[in-house]
Coordinates of C-alpha atoms and ligand atoms in Angstrom, one line a residue:
M656 CA -16.3 8.3 1.2
M657 CA -17.3 10.2 -2.0
S658 CA -19.4 13.3 -0.4
E659 CA -22.2 14.9 -2.7
E660 CA -20.8 18.5 -2.9
R661 CA -17.6 17.3 -4.0
S662 CA -16.9 19.2 -7.6
L663 CA -16.1 16.5 -10.4
N664 CA -12.4 15.9 -10.8
F665 CA -10.4 16.6 -14.0
I666 CA -11.1 12.9 -15.2
E667 CA -15.1 13.1 -14.7
E668 CA -14.7 16.1 -16.5
I669 CA -13.5 14.3 -19.6
V670 CA -15.3 10.8 -19.3
E671 CA -18.8 13.2 -18.6
E672 CA -17.8 15.0 -21.6
D673 CA -17.4 11.8 -23.5
I674 CA -20.6 9.9 -22.9
S675 CA -22.6 13.4 -23.4
T676 CA -21.0 13.5 -27.1
G677 CA -21.6 9.6 -27.4
K678 CA -18.1 9.4 -28.7
Y679 CA -17.4 5.6 -27.7
G680 CA -21.3 5.4 -27.7
G681 CA -21.8 6.4 -24.2
R682 CA -19.3 3.7 -22.7
V683 CA -16.8 3.5 -20.3
L684 CA -14.4 0.5 -19.8
T685 CA -10.9 1.3 -18.0
R686 CA -8.0 -1.0 -17.8
F687 CA -5.4 -1.5 -14.4
P688 CA -2.8 -2.6 -15.6
P689 CA 0.2 -3.2 -13.4
E690 CA 3.4 -4.9 -14.5
P691 CA 3.5 -8.2 -12.3
N692 CA 7.5 -7.3 -11.1
G693 CA 6.1 -6.4 -7.3
Y694 CA 3.5 -6.0 -4.8
L695 CA 1.4 -3.1 -5.5
H696 CA 1.2 -0.2 -2.9
I697 CA -0.5 2.3 -2.1
G698 CA 0.2 4.3 -5.0
H699 CA -1.0 1.9 -7.4
A700 CA -4.3 1.5 -4.6
K701 CA -5.0 5.0 -5.9
S702 CA -4.7 4.0 -9.4
I703 CA -6.9 1.4 -8.7
C704 CA -9.7 3.5 -6.8
L705 CA -9.7 5.6 -9.8
N706 CA -10.0 3.1 -12.4
F707 CA -12.7 1.2 -10.8
G708 CA -14.4 4.2 -9.4
L709 CA -14.4 5.2 -12.6
A710 CA -16.4 2.5 -14.0
L711 CA -18.6 2.2 -10.7
E712 CA -19.6 5.8 -11.5
Y713 CA -20.4 5.8 -14.6
G714 CA -21.9 2.5 -15.2
G715 CA -19.0 1.2 -16.9
K716 CA -16.0 -2.3 -16.5
T717 CA -12.7 -2.0 -15.2
N718 CA -10.0 -4.6 -16.6
L719 CA -7.0 -6.1 -14.7
R720 CA -4.1 -6.4 -17.6
F721 CA -0.9 -8.0 -16.4
D722 CA 1.5 -5.8 -18.6
D723 CA 3.7 -8.8 -18.9
T724 CA 5.9 -7.7 -21.6
N725 CA 9.1 -7.7 -19.7
P726 CA 10.1 -11.9 -19.1
V727 CA 13.0 -11.2 -16.9
K728 CA 11.5 -9.4 -13.9
E729 CA 8.1 -10.9 -13.9
D730 CA 6.5 -13.6 -11.6
V731 CA 3.3 -15.7 -11.0
E732 CA 3.7 -15.0 -7.5
Y733 CA 3.2 -11.2 -8.1
V734 CA 0.4 -11.9 -10.1
D735 CA -1.4 -14.0 -7.1
S736 CA -0.2 -11.1 -4.5
I737 CA -1.8 -8.2 -7.0
K738 CA -5.3 -10.0 -7.5
E739 CA -5.3 -10.7 -3.8
D740 CA -5.2 -7.0 -3.5
V741 CA -7.9 -5.7 -5.8
K742 CA -9.8 -7.9 -4.6
W743 CA -9.0 -7.4 -0.7
L744 CA -9.6 -3.1 -1.6
G745 CA -13.0 -4.1 -2.7
F746 CA -13.0 -4.0 -6.5
E747 CA -14.4 -7.2 -9.2
W748 CA -12.3 -6.9 -12.3
A749 CA -14.9 -7.3 -15.4
N750 CA -11.9 -9.1 -17.0
E751 CA -8.2 -11.1 -15.9
L752 CA -6.1 -10.5 -18.9
Y753 CA -2.1 -10.5 -20.2
A754 CA -0.1 -8.3 -22.4
S755 CA 1.0 -11.7 -23.3
D756 CA -2.1 -13.2 -24.8
Y757 CA -1.6 -9.9 -27.5
F758 CA 2.1 -11.5 -28.9
D759 CA 0.6 -12.9 -32.1
Q760 CA -1.7 -9.7 -32.6
L761 CA 1.0 -7.1 -31.6
Y762 CA 3.6 -9.6 -33.9
E763 CA 0.9 -9.0 -36.8
F764 CA 0.5 -5.0 -36.0
A765 CA 4.2 -4.7 -36.4
V766 CA 4.4 -6.7 -39.4
S767 CA 1.7 -4.4 -40.9
L768 CA 3.6 -1.2 -40.0
I769 CA 6.6 -3.0 -41.8
K770 CA 4.7 -3.2 -44.8
K771 CA 3.3 0.4 -44.8
G772 CA 6.9 1.8 -44.7
L773 CA 6.6 2.6 -41.0
A774 CA 9.0 0.6 -39.3
Y775 CA 12.5 -0.9 -39.5
V776 CA 15.0 -3.4 -39.0
D777 CA 18.1 -1.8 -37.4
D778 CA 21.2 -3.3 -36.4
S779 CA 23.3 -0.7 -34.3
T780 CA 24.2 -1.2 -31.0
A781 CA 21.7 0.8 -28.4
E782 CA 25.0 3.0 -27.8
E783 CA 24.8 3.9 -31.3
I784 CA 21.1 4.4 -31.5
A785 CA 21.7 6.5 -28.3
A786 CA 24.6 8.1 -29.7
Q787 CA 22.5 9.0 -33.4
K788 CA 19.5 9.9 -31.1
G789 CA 20.5 13.6 -30.9
T790 CA 19.5 15.6 -27.8
P791 CA 16.2 17.6 -27.2
T792 CA 17.6 21.0 -28.7
E793 CA 19.6 19.0 -31.6
P794 CA 18.4 16.8 -34.2
G795 CA 19.4 12.9 -34.6
K796 CA 20.7 11.2 -37.7
G797 CA 19.7 8.7 -40.1
N798 CA 21.9 5.7 -40.7
E799 CA 22.1 3.2 -43.5
Y800 CA 19.2 0.8 -41.7
R801 CA 16.5 2.9 -41.9
N802 CA 16.0 2.6 -45.8
R803 CA 15.9 -1.0 -46.3
S804 CA 13.7 -2.2 -48.0
L805 CA 9.9 -3.8 -47.0
E806 CA 11.2 -7.2 -47.9
E807 CA 14.2 -7.0 -46.4
N808 CA 12.5 -5.6 -42.9
L809 CA 9.7 -8.8 -43.0
R810 CA 12.7 -11.3 -43.4
L811 CA 14.6 -10.1 -40.8
F812 CA 11.5 -9.3 -38.3
A813 CA 11.1 -12.8 -39.1
E814 CA 14.3 -14.0 -39.0
M815 CA 14.6 -12.1 -35.1
K816 CA 11.1 -13.5 -34.4
D817 CA 13.0 -17.2 -35.0
G818 CA 15.6 -17.2 -32.6
K819 CA 18.4 -16.6 -35.4
Y820 CA 20.2 -13.5 -34.0
P821 CA 21.3 -13.4 -29.9
D822 CA 20.0 -10.7 -27.9
G823 CA 20.8 -7.3 -29.0
A824 CA 21.7 -7.9 -32.3
K825 CA 18.8 -6.2 -34.0
V826 CA 15.8 -3.7 -32.8
L827 CA 12.6 -3.5 -34.7
R828 CA 12.2 0.6 -34.8
A829 CA 9.3 2.7 -36.0
K830 CA 9.8 5.0 -38.4
I831 CA 8.8 8.7 -37.7
D832 CA 10.8 11.8 -37.2
L833 CA 14.3 11.4 -36.3
A834 CA 13.7 15.8 -36.0
S835 CA 11.2 16.0 -34.2
P836 CA 11.6 18.2 -30.9
N837 CA 9.2 14.9 -28.8
M838 CA 12.4 12.5 -28.4
H839 CA 9.8 9.9 -28.6
M840 CA 9.2 10.3 -31.5
R841 CA 12.7 9.8 -33.0
D842 CA 11.9 6.5 -34.1
P843 CA 11.4 4.6 -31.1
L844 CA 12.0 0.6 -30.3
M845 CA 9.3 -1.3 -31.1
Y846 CA 10.9 -4.4 -30.7
R847 CA 14.1 -5.9 -29.0
I848 CA 15.7 -9.8 -28.7
K849 CA 16.0 -11.2 -25.3
H850 CA 16.7 -15.1 -25.3
A851 CA 14.3 -15.0 -21.9
H852 CA 11.9 -17.8 -20.4
H853 CA 8.2 -15.9 -20.0
H854 CA 6.4 -16.8 -17.1
R855 CA 3.2 -17.7 -19.3
T856 CA 4.3 -17.9 -22.7
G857 CA 7.2 -19.8 -22.2
D858 CA 9.8 -20.1 -24.8
K859 CA 7.9 -18.9 -27.2
W860 CA 9.2 -15.3 -28.0
C861 CA 12.1 -14.5 -28.5
I862 CA 11.4 -10.9 -29.1
Y863 CA 9.4 -8.9 -26.9
P864 CA 7.1 -5.5 -27.5
M865 CA 8.1 -2.4 -26.0
Y866 CA 5.8 -0.8 -23.1
D867 CA 5.2 2.0 -25.9
F868 CA 4.5 -0.6 -29.0
A869 CA 2.8 -2.9 -26.4
H870 CA 0.4 -0.6 -23.7
G871 CA -1.6 1.4 -26.6
E872 CA -2.2 -0.7 -28.5
S873 CA -3.4 -3.7 -26.0
D874 CA -5.8 -0.6 -24.8
A875 CA -7.1 -0.5 -28.7
I876 CA -7.7 -4.2 -28.8
E877 CA -9.8 -4.1 -25.5
E878 CA -11.2 -1.6 -26.7
I879 CA -10.7 0.4 -23.9
T880 CA -12.3 3.9 -23.9
H881 CA -10.0 5.9 -21.1
S882 CA -6.0 4.9 -20.2
I883 CA -5.2 6.7 -17.2
C884 CA -1.6 6.5 -16.5
T885 CA 0.6 9.0 -14.1
L886 CA 2.1 11.8 -15.8
E887 CA 5.6 10.8 -17.2
F888 CA 3.5 9.6 -20.0
I889 CA 2.7 12.6 -21.1
P890 CA 5.4 12.8 -23.6
H891 CA 4.2 9.0 -24.7
R892 CA 1.5 10.3 -25.5
P893 CA 1.9 11.7 -29.4
L894 CA 3.5 8.0 -29.4
Y895 CA 0.4 6.5 -28.0
D896 CA -1.9 8.1 -30.7
W897 CA 0.8 7.6 -33.7
F898 CA 0.3 4.0 -33.3
I899 CA -3.2 3.5 -33.0
E900 CA -3.5 6.1 -36.1
K901 CA -1.2 4.5 -38.4
L902 CA -2.6 1.0 -37.3
D903 CA -6.0 2.2 -37.8
I904 CA -7.3 0.5 -34.2
F905 CA -9.7 1.4 -32.0
P906 CA -9.2 4.8 -30.7
S907 CA -8.6 4.3 -27.3
K908 CA -7.3 7.8 -25.2
Q909 CA -4.6 8.3 -22.9
Y910 CA -4.8 10.6 -19.7
E911 CA -2.5 11.5 -17.2
F912 CA -2.8 12.3 -13.0
A913 CA -0.4 13.3 -11.2
R914 CA 1.1 10.0 -9.0
L915 CA 0.9 9.8 -4.9
N916 CA 3.8 9.8 -3.2
L917 CA 4.0 9.6 0.3
N918 CA 6.3 11.3 3.2
Y919 CA 8.3 8.9 5.2
T920 CA 8.4 6.1 2.9
V921 CA 9.4 5.0 -0.5
M922 CA 7.3 4.0 -3.5
S923 CA 9.3 2.6 -6.5
K924 CA 9.2 -1.1 -7.0
R925 CA 12.7 -1.1 -7.6
K926 CA 13.1 0.2 -4.0
L927 CA 10.9 -2.0 -2.4
L928 CA 12.3 -4.8 -4.0
Q929 CA 15.8 -4.1 -2.0
L930 CA 14.4 -3.6 1.2
V931 CA 12.9 -7.1 0.8
E932 CA 16.2 -8.5 -0.7
E933 CA 18.7 -6.7 1.7
K934 CA 16.5 -7.9 4.6
H935 CA 15.3 -4.7 5.7
V936 CA 12.1 -5.7 6.1
D937 CA 10.1 -9.1 6.5
G938 CA 9.3 -9.3 3.5
W939 CA 6.8 -7.9 1.1
D940 CA 4.0 -7.5 3.7
D941 CA 6.1 -6.3 6.3
P942 CA 3.9 -3.7 8.4
R943 CA 6.2 -0.9 7.9
M944 CA 6.0 -1.5 4.2
P945 CA 3.8 1.0 2.4
T946 CA 2.3 -2.1 0.0
I947 CA -1.4 -2.8 0.1
S948 CA -0.4 -6.3 1.4
G949 CA 2.3 -4.6 4.5
L950 CA -0.9 -2.1 5.3
R951 CA -3.0 -5.5 5.5
R952 CA -0.7 -6.4 8.0
R953 CA -0.3 -3.6 10.1
G954 CA -4.3 -3.8 10.2
Y955 CA -5.5 -1.6 8.3
T956 CA -8.9 -1.8 6.7
P957 CA -9.9 -1.9 3.0
A958 CA -12.4 1.0 3.9
S959 CA -9.8 3.1 5.2
I960 CA -7.3 3.2 1.7
R961 CA -10.3 3.7 -0.5
D962 CA -11.3 6.6 2.4
F963 CA -7.7 7.8 2.1
C964 CA -7.5 7.6 -2.1
E965 CA -10.7 9.5 -2.2
R966 CA -9.7 12.6 0.1
I967 CA -6.6 12.8 -1.8
G968 CA -7.8 13.3 -5.2
V969 CA -6.7 13.1 -8.7
A970 CA -4.5 16.2 -9.6
K971 CA -2.2 17.3 -12.5
R972 CA 0.1 18.2 -10.5
E973 CA 2.9 16.0 -8.1
N974 CA 2.8 16.7 -4.5
M975 CA 3.8 15.1 -1.1
I976 CA 0.3 13.8 1.1
E977 CA 1.6 13.5 4.6
M978 CA 1.4 9.8 6.2
A979 CA -0.1 11.5 8.9
L980 CA -3.5 11.8 6.8
L981 CA -3.1 7.7 5.8
E982 CA -3.3 7.2 9.5
S983 CA -6.2 9.6 10.6
C984 CA -8.4 7.5 7.6
I985 CA -7.3 4.3 9.5
R986 CA -8.0 5.7 12.7
E987 CA -11.5 7.4 12.2
D988 CA -12.4 3.8 10.4
L989 CA -11.1 1.6 13.8
N990 CA -12.7 3.9 16.0
K991 CA -16.1 3.1 14.6
T992 CA -15.6 -0.6 14.6
A993 CA -12.9 -1.7 16.4
W994 CA -13.7 -3.6 19.9
R995 CA -11.9 -1.7 22.7
R996 CA -9.9 -4.4 25.1
M997 CA -7.4 -4.1 28.0
A998 CA -3.8 -5.1 27.6
V999 CA -0.9 -3.8 30.1
L1000 CA 2.4 -3.6 27.3
D1001 CA 4.7 -2.2 30.0
P1002 CA 3.8 -4.2 33.1
I1003 CA 4.1 -3.7 36.6
K1004 CA 1.8 -5.0 39.9
L1005 CA -1.0 -3.4 41.8
I1006 CA -2.1 -4.6 44.9
I1007 CA -5.3 -4.4 46.5
T1008 CA -4.8 -4.9 49.7
D1009 CA -8.5 -4.7 51.3
Y1010 CA -9.5 -7.0 48.8
P1011 CA -9.9 -10.6 49.3
E1012 CA -7.0 -13.5 48.0
G1013 CA -8.7 -16.0 45.9
K1014 CA -11.5 -13.6 45.5
T1015 CA -12.8 -13.0 41.4
E1016 CA -15.7 -10.9 40.4
T1017 CA -16.7 -10.9 37.1
F1018 CA -17.2 -7.7 35.3
V1019 CA -19.0 -7.5 31.9
G1020 CA -17.7 -4.6 29.3
E1021 CA -19.1 -3.5 26.2
N1022 CA -17.2 -4.7 22.8
N1023 CA -17.4 -1.5 21.2
P1024 CA -19.4 1.7 23.0
E1025 CA -19.0 3.6 19.5
A1026 CA -22.3 1.0 17.9
E1027 CA -25.3 1.8 19.0
D1028 CA -26.3 -1.7 19.7
G1029 CA -22.2 -1.8 21.8
E1030 CA -21.9 -5.4 19.8
G1031 CA -21.9 -7.5 22.5
T1032 CA -19.8 -7.9 25.3
R1033 CA -17.4 -9.6 26.9
E1034 CA -16.4 -10.6 30.6
L1035 CA -13.5 -9.1 32.4
P1036 CA -12.5 -11.3 36.0
F1037 CA -10.9 -9.0 38.3
S1038 CA -8.8 -10.1 41.2
R1039 CA -6.8 -8.9 44.0
E1040 CA -3.2 -8.2 41.9
L1041 CA -3.4 -7.0 39.0
W1042 CA -1.3 -5.5 36.0
I1043 CA -1.3 -2.1 35.3
E1044 CA 1.0 0.3 32.8
R1045 CA 4.3 1.4 34.7
E1046 CA 3.7 4.9 33.8
D1047 CA 0.3 5.0 35.4
F1048 CA 2.3 5.1 38.6
M1049 CA 4.6 7.8 39.8
E1050 CA 6.9 8.0 43.0
E1051 CA 6.9 11.6 42.9
P1052 CA 4.7 13.0 40.7
P1053 CA 4.3 16.3 39.2
K1054 CA 1.4 18.5 39.7
K1055 CA -2.0 17.8 37.8
F1056 CA -0.5 13.9 37.5
F1057 CA -4.3 12.2 37.8
R1058 CA -2.8 8.4 37.9
L1059 CA -1.4 6.6 40.8
A1060 CA 0.5 8.3 43.5
V1061 CA 0.7 7.8 47.1
G1062 CA -2.4 9.8 48.9
N1063 CA -3.5 9.5 44.9
M1064 CA -7.3 8.4 43.7
V1065 CA -8.4 6.8 40.2
R1066 CA -10.6 4.6 38.7
L1067 CA -10.1 1.3 37.2
K1068 CA -11.7 0.8 34.2
S1069 CA -14.9 -1.2 34.5
A1070 CA -14.0 -1.7 37.9
Y1071 CA -13.7 0.2 41.6
I1072 CA -12.2 3.3 42.1
V1073 CA -8.9 2.7 44.2
K1074 CA -6.9 5.0 46.6
C1075 CA -2.7 4.3 46.3
E1076 CA -1.4 3.7 49.4
G1077 CA 2.5 2.6 49.1
F1078 CA 4.6 1.0 47.2
T1079 CA 7.8 -1.9 47.5
K1080 CA 10.7 -1.1 45.4
D1081 CA 14.0 -3.6 44.7
A1082 CA 17.4 -3.2 45.4
D1083 CA 18.0 -0.9 42.1
G1084 CA 15.5 1.3 43.1
N1085 CA 12.5 0.2 40.5
V1086 CA 9.4 0.6 41.5
T1087 CA 8.1 -3.4 42.1
E1088 CA 4.5 -3.6 43.3
V1089 CA 1.9 -0.7 43.9
H1090 CA 0.0 -0.8 46.7
C1091 CA -3.7 0.0 46.9
T1092 CA -7.5 -0.3 49.2
H1093 CA -10.4 0.2 47.3
V1094 CA -13.7 1.6 47.6
P1095 CA -15.8 -1.1 47.7
N1096 CA -19.3 1.2 46.7
S1097 CA -17.7 2.5 43.8
L1098 CA -18.3 0.2 40.9
S1099 CA -18.5 1.4 37.5
G1100 CA -22.0 1.7 36.6
N1101 CA -23.2 1.2 40.5
D1102 CA -21.4 4.2 41.6
T1103 CA -22.8 5.4 45.2
S1104 CA -19.6 6.7 46.9
G1105 CA -20.0 9.9 45.0
I1106 CA -16.1 10.2 45.0
N1107 CA -15.2 11.9 41.6
V1108 CA -11.6 11.0 40.5
K1109 CA -10.0 12.8 37.4
G1110 CA -7.6 9.7 36.2
T1111 CA -9.4 6.2 34.5
I1112 CA -6.3 3.0 34.2
H1113 CA -6.9 0.0 32.6
W1114 CA -5.5 -3.0 33.8
V1115 CA -5.6 -7.2 33.4
S1116 CA -6.0 -9.3 36.1
V1117 CA -2.8 -11.2 37.5
P1118 CA -4.3 -14.9 37.5
H1119 CA -6.4 -14.7 34.5
A1120 CA -3.9 -12.6 32.1
K1121 CA -2.8 -13.8 28.9
T1122 CA 0.7 -13.2 27.5
A1123 CA 1.4 -11.4 24.1
E1124 CA 4.2 -10.3 22.1
V1125 CA 3.3 -6.6 20.8
R1126 CA 4.6 -4.6 17.7
L1127 CA 5.0 -1.5 17.9
Y1128 CA 5.6 0.6 14.1
D1129 CA 7.4 3.7 13.9
R1130 CA 7.7 5.2 10.8
L1131 CA 10.3 3.2 8.2
F1132 CA 12.6 6.5 7.1
R1133 CA 13.4 8.9 9.2
V1134 CA 13.5 11.7 6.8
E1135 CA 10.4 12.8 4.9
D1136 CA 11.2 12.0 1.6
P1137 CA 14.5 9.6 1.4
S1138 CA 14.5 9.3 -2.4
N1139 CA 15.4 13.0 -2.6
E1140 CA 18.6 13.0 -0.1
D1141 CA 22.3 12.6 -0.6
G1142 CA 23.6 9.2 -0.6
D1143 CA 21.7 5.7 -1.1
F1144 CA 17.8 5.7 0.2
K1145 CA 18.3 3.0 2.5
E1146 CA 20.8 5.5 4.6
Y1147 CA 17.8 7.2 5.9
I1148 CA 16.3 3.9 7.2
N1149 CA 14.5 4.8 10.9
P1150 CA 16.9 2.2 13.2
N1151 CA 13.6 2.4 16.0
S1152 CA 11.1 1.3 12.9
L1153 CA 10.1 -1.6 15.3
Q1154 CA 9.8 -2.4 19.2
I1155 CA 8.8 -5.9 20.2
L1156 CA 7.3 -5.6 23.7
P1157 CA 7.7 -9.8 23.9
N1158 CA 6.0 -10.0 27.1
A1159 CA 2.8 -7.9 27.8
Y1160 CA -0.3 -9.0 29.8
I1161 CA -4.1 -9.1 27.5
E1162 CA -7.2 -9.8 29.1
P1163 CA -8.2 -13.1 28.6
D1164 CA -10.8 -12.6 25.9
L1165 CA -8.0 -11.4 23.8
A1166 CA -7.0 -15.1 23.6
T1167 CA -9.4 -15.6 21.0
A1168 CA -8.5 -12.5 18.7
I1169 CA -10.3 -12.7 15.0
P1170 CA -8.1 -12.0 12.7
G1171 CA -8.0 -9.3 10.4
K1172 CA -10.2 -7.5 13.2
G1173 CA -9.3 -4.2 14.9
Y1174 CA -8.8 -4.3 18.2
Q1175 CA -8.8 -0.6 20.6
F1176 CA -6.1 -1.4 23.3
I1177 CA -7.8 1.4 25.5
R1178 CA -5.2 3.7 26.1
K1179 CA -2.9 2.3 23.6
G1180 CA -4.0 2.0 20.3
Y1181 CA -5.5 0.0 17.5
F1182 CA -3.7 -3.4 17.3
T1183 CA -4.4 -6.8 15.4
L1184 CA -2.9 -10.0 14.8
D1185 CA 0.1 -10.3 13.0
K1186 CA 0.0 -13.4 10.7
F1187 CA 2.7 -15.6 12.3
S1188 CA 0.3 -15.3 15.7
T1189 CA -0.5 -18.5 17.1
P1190 CA -2.8 -19.8 19.6
E1191 CA 0.8 -20.6 21.8
K1192 CA 1.8 -17.6 20.6
L1193 CA 0.1 -14.5 20.4
I1194 CA 1.5 -11.5 18.7
F1195 CA -0.2 -8.1 17.9
N1196 CA 0.9 -5.4 15.2
R1197 CA 0.3 -1.4 16.8
T1198 CA -2.2 -0.4 13.3
V1199 CA -1.7 3.1 14.7
T1200 CA -2.1 5.1 17.8
L1201 CA -5.0 6.9 19.5
K1202 CA -3.4 10.3 18.5
D1203 CA -0.7 12.0 15.9
G1204 CA 2.0 11.2 17.7
W1205 CA 4.4 13.2 15.1
V1206 CA 2.3 16.7 14.7
K1207 CA 5.0 19.2 13.2
K1208 CA 7.0 20.5 16.1
Ligands
ATP1385 P1 7.2 1.6 -10.0 O1 7.4 2.1 -11.1 O2 7.6 1.9 -8.8 O3 8.1 0.1 -10.6 P2 5.0 1.3 -12.1 O4 4.1 2.8 -12.1 O5 6.3 1.0 -12.9 O6 6.0 1.7 -10.5 P3 3.0 -0.7 -12.5 O7 2.8 -1.6 -12.2 O8 3.3 -0.2 -13.6 O9 4.3 0.5 -11.4 O10 1.9 0.7 -12.3 C1 0.4 0.4 -12.5 C2 -0.5 1.5 -12.8 O11 -0.1 2.2 -11.4 C3 0.3 2.5 -14.1 O12 -0.9 2.8 -14.3 C4 1.1 3.5 -12.9 O13 0.5 4.7 -13.3 C5 0.5 3.7 -11.6 N1 0.8 3.6 -10.4 C6 2.0 3.2 -10.2 N2 2.7 3.5 -9.1 C7 1.5 5.4 -8.6 C8 1.5 6.0 -8.0 N3 2.9 6.1 -6.5 N4 0.4 6.5 -7.8 C9 -0.4 6.7 -8.3 N5 -0.4 5.4 -9.3 C10 0.5 4.6 -9.6
MG1386 MG1 5.5 0.8 -15.6

């Protein structure tokens, strides 16, 4: 969360300066402008926290604007998921807007530039235009279309709009400077012909504005004061300013910050789409995906993601953030809020030979020992036969093994101290049962035995246990920066990123676990119900382990 002493980031400095000089009458209006061609990811969360955060900080507002100028890749499914994710992160937009709502206005803007002699219709092919554009060190060349008359340009542009020409036959270009050192200023495209159905405007349009023409003009139409985008748009800024100046419209300004890069994952929507379409993952919300919906399904909380965005800050230079930082944010949050439960993931049976058969005692455990009031309690049934973790017993223990081995004593969490007396094995040599006796006056909270034990282990009573499928996740990629390796990024997928434990035993109270709530399985990590969990088949996802298992070697 925001600390009082934190110094202003460079965008806050700009906003404060603008407020103090009264540049926009002290007003702050930002926008978050996703293209609805995929689900939002943690990088978008950074942009969302920045845009909405600035508005909250300075008494302004934020628009949610869908940048839907490319009819081919966009879809309402994406629009809906984006709205859900922004809300879930805890932000409210002032207006839900669509760049496509401005198509009429943008068309008028284009016509007015043609009338000023600042735009022309070009019949060249994409290849010809690219060839005529020159190189950064060599100026571009004009062509015969560049000198068309205003009348001809107006007529041709209207005909483009009216569907007279096939895709690619003509484009509208801004007439700026073919010798500009900035390639984006060498007569950039404003409109192209695309006979495609649009998810909102249907078949009304067969010409669509390019990003550079649509984005700044949409900002100006909405009277956005600070239009924040990522660094790759720095070379587009002169064009952003040029259109606004020539159209003489609201003077929105663009500012750029470094995008979020996170290790062991990919963040481009194109790559995430490939993972989904080629079924490397179980949809956009697969718990291994860096998408907001994936993180939610994994058990991340909105507060942990906002905290992460706050901690990484806003910079002007790109860097790579450690996944471990994101994990430590959710760990810290869940440590404060998760309810404690017992679950045995890799079970082996423990029999308390001196405990009566058929007897049940019911112990009580606090839901959340980190909370002042404990957040209530739940009942823990106890009996002669318990499930414990296989790794909590060793036939031949090393020194300092404080769990079960013949002759060792441990405490059963919230219950008795037991002493290991023996064990049984099957024909293959696998341990099948661990036999213990218990110390009757050693009950937690009322222990008069005077015995000190070094280890405490978790358990679930065999006759009371419920079963669940437990899914353990690891990094989706086995290298830090899969996009920067040789060959296809998918070659670097971690083949062991999902481990399914079909038959874990959980304490009975977990049968009524609350969807979306975090649970700490004592000693095993933080877990949450999966979206496909049902009362008949409970499924838990591990959100994160209790400690970072990936510390640098
Ligand atoms: P991609 O390249 O993955 O398709 P994009 O930038 O095209 O992503 P948009 O939907 O256009 O995705 O992004 C909406 C907003 O989120 C933009 O302002 C963009 O700058 C910002 N954004 C996208 N990715 C990141 C990131 N990794 N870090 C910070 N901001 C990001
Ligand atoms: Mg984009």
